[in-house]
mmCIF file with all atom_site columns, C-alpha atoms in Angstrom:
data_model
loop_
_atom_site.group_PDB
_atom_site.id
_atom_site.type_symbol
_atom_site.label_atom_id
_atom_site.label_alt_id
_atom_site.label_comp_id
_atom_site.label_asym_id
_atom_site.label_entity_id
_atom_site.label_seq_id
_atom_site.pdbx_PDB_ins_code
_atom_site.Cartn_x
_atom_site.Cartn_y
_atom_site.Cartn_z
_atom_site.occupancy
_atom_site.B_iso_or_equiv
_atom_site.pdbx_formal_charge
_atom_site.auth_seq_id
_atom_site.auth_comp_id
_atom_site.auth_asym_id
_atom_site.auth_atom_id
_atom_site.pdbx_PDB_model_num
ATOM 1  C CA . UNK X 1 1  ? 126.584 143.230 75.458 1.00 91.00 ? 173 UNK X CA 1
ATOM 2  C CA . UNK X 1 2  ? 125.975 146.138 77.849 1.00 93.00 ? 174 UNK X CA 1
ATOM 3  C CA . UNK X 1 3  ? 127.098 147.976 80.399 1.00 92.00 ? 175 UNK X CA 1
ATOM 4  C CA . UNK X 1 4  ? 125.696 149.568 83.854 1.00 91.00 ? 176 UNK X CA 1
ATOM 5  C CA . UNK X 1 5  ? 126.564 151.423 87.346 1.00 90.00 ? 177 UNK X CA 1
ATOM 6  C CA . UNK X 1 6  ? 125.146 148.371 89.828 1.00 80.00 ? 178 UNK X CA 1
ATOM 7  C CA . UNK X 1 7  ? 124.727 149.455 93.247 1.00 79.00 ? 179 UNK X CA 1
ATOM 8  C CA . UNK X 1 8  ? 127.238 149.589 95.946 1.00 81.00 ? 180 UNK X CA 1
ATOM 9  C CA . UNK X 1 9  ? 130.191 151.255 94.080 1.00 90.00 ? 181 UNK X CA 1
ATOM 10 C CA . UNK X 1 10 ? 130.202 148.448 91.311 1.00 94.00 ? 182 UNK X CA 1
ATOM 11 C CA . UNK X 1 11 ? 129.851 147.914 87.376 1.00 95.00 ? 183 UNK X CA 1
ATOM 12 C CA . UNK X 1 12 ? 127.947 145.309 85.842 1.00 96.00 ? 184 UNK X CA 1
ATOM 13 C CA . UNK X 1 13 ? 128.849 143.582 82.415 1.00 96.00 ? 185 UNK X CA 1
ATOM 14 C CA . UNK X 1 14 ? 126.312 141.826 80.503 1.00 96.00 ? 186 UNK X CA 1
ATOM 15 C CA . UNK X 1 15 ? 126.908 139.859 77.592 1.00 96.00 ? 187 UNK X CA 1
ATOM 16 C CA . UNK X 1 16 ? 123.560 137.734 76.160 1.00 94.00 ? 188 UNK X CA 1
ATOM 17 C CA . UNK X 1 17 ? 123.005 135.176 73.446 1.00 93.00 ? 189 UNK X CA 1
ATOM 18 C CA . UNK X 1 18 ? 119.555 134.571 71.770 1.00 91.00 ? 190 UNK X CA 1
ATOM 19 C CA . UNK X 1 19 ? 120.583 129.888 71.436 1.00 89.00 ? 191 UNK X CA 1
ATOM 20 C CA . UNK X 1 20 ? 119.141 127.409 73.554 1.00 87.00 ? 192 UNK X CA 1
ATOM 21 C CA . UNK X 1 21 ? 120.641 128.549 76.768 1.00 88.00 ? 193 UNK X CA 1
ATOM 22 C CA . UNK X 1 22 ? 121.586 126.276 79.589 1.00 89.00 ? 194 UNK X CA 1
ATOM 23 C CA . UNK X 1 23 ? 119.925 123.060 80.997 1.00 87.00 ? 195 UNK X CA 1
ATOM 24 C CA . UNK X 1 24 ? 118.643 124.504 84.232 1.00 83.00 ? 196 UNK X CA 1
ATOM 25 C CA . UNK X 1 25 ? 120.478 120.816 86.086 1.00 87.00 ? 197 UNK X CA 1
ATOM 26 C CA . UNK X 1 26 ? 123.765 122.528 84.022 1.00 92.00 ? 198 UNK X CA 1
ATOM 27 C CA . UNK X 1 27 ? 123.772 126.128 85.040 1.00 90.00 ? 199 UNK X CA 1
ATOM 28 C CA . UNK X 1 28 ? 125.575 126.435 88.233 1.00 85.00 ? 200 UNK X CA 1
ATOM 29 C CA . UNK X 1 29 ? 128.012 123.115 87.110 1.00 96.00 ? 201 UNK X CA 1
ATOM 30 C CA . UNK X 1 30 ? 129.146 125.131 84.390 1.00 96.00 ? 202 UNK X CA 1
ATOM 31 C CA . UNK X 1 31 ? 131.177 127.424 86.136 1.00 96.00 ? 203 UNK X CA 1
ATOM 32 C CA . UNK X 1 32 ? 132.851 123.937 87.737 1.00 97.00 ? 204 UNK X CA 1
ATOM 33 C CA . UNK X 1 33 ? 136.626 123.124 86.810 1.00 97.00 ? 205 UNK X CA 1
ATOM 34 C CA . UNK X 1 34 ? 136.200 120.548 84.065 1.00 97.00 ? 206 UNK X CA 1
ATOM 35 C CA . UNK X 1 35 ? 132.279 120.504 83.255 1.00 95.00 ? 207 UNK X CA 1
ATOM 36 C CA . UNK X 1 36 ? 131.640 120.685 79.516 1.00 93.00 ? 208 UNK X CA 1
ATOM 37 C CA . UNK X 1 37 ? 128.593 119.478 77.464 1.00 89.00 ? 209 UNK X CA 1
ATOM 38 C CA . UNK X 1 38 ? 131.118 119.359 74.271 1.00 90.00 ? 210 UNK X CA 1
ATOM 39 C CA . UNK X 1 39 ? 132.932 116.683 73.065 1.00 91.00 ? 211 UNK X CA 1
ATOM 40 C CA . UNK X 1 40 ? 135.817 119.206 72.634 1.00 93.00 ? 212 UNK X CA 1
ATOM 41 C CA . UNK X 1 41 ? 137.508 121.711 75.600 1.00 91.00 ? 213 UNK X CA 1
ATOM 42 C CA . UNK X 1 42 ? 138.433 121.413 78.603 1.00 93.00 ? 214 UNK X CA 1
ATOM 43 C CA . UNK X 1 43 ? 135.728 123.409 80.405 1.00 94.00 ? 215 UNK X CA 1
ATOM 44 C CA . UNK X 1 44 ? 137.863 125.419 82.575 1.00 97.00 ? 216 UNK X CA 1
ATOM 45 C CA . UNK X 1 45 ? 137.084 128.628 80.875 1.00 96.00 ? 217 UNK X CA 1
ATOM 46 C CA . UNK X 1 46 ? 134.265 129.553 83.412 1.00 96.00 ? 218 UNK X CA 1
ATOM 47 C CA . UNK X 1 47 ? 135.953 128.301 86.121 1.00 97.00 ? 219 UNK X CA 1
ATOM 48 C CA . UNK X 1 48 ? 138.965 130.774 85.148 1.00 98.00 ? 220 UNK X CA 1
ATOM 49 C CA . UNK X 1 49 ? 136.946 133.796 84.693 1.00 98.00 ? 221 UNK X CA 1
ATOM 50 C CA . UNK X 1 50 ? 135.026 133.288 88.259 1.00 98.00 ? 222 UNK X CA 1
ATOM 51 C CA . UNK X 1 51 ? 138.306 132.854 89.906 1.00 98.00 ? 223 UNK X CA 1
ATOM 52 C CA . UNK X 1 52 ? 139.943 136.208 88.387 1.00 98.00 ? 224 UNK X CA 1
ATOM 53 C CA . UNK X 1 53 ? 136.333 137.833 88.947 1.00 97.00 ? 225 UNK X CA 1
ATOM 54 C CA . UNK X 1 54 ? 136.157 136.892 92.542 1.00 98.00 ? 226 UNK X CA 1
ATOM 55 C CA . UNK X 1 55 ? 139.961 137.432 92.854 1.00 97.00 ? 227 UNK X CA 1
ATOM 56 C CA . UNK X 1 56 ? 139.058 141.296 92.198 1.00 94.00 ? 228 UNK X CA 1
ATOM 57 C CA . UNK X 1 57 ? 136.028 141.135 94.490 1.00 95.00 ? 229 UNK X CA 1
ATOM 58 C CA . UNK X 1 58 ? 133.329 140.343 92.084 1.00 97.00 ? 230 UNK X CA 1
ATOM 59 C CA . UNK X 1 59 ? 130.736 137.873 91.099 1.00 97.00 ? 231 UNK X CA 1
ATOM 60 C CA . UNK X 1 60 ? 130.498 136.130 87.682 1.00 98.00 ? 232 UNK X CA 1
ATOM 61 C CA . UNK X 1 61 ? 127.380 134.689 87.424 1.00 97.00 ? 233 UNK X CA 1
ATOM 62 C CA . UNK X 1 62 ? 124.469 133.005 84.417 1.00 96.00 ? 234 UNK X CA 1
ATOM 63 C CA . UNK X 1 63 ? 121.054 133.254 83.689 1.00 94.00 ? 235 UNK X CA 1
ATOM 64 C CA . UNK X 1 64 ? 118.747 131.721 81.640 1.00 90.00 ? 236 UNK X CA 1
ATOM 65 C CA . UNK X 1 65 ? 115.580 130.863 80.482 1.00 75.00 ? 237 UNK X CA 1
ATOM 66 C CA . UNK X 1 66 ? 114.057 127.742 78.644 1.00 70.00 ? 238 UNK X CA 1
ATOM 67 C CA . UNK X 1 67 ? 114.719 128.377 75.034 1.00 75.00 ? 239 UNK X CA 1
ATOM 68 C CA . UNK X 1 68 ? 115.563 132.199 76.155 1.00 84.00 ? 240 UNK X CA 1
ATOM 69 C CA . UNK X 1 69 ? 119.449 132.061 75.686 1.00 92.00 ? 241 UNK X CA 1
ATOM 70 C CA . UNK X 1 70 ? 122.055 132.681 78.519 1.00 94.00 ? 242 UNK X CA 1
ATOM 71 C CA . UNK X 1 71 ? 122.903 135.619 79.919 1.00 95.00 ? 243 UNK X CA 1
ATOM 72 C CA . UNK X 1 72 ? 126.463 136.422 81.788 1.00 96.00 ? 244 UNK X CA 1
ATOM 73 C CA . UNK X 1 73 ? 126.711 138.632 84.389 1.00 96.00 ? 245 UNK X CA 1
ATOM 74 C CA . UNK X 1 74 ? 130.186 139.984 85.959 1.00 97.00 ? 246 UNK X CA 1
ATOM 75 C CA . UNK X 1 75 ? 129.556 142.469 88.501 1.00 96.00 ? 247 UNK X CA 1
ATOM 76 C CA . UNK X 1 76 ? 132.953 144.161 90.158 1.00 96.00 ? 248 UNK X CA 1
ATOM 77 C CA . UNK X 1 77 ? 133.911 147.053 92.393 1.00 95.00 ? 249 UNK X CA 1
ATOM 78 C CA . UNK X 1 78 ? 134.475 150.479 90.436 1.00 91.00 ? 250 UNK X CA 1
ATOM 79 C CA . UNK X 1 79 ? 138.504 151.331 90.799 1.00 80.00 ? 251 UNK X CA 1
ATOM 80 C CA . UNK X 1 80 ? 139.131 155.347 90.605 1.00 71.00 ? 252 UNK X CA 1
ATOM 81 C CA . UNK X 1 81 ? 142.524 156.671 89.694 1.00 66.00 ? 253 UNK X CA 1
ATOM 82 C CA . UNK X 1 82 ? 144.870 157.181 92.353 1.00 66.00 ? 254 UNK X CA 1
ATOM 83 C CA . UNK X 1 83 ? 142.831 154.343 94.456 1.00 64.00 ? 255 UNK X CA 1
ATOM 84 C CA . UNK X 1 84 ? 145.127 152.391 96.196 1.00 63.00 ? 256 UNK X CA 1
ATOM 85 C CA . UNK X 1 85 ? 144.566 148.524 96.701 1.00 59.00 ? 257 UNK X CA 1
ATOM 86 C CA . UNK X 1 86 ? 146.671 146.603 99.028 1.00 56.00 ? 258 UNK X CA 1
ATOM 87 C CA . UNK X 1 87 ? 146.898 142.848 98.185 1.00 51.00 ? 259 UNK X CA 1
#
């Protein structure tokens, strides 16, 4: 897991595993309501997150190479103190 500034007042999360990673045909479905590769879950998880990280006005997003594990990016606007929001 690590942190950094991104560009254009934001902060980046990244958390990365060393497994498998994802089919390449699998890696923009998982972050659809109900997709799972398990025979347990619901696969709404992803779905979830991107919603709340959109909601906030940022992108959740995964990357991954063949055998290279998967890597999850959220990228989101940076909030001071005293910052007002209006919903």
């Amino acid at each position: 897991m690590r942190t950094r500034a991104g560009g254009e007042g934001r902060v980046e999360v990244c958390v990365a595993d060393s497994g498998e990673g994802v089919a390449a045909g699998d890696l923009e479905r998982i972050f659809e309501p109900f997709f799972t590769t398990k025979a347990h879950g619901l696969g709404v998880g992803l779905a979830i997150s991107r919603a709340i990280v959109e909601a906030h006005g940022g992108r959740l997003w995964a990357e991954c190479g063949a055998g290279e594990g998967t890597t999850f990016r959220c990228a989101v606007p940076v909030w001071e103190a005293g910052m007002g929001r209006e919903l």
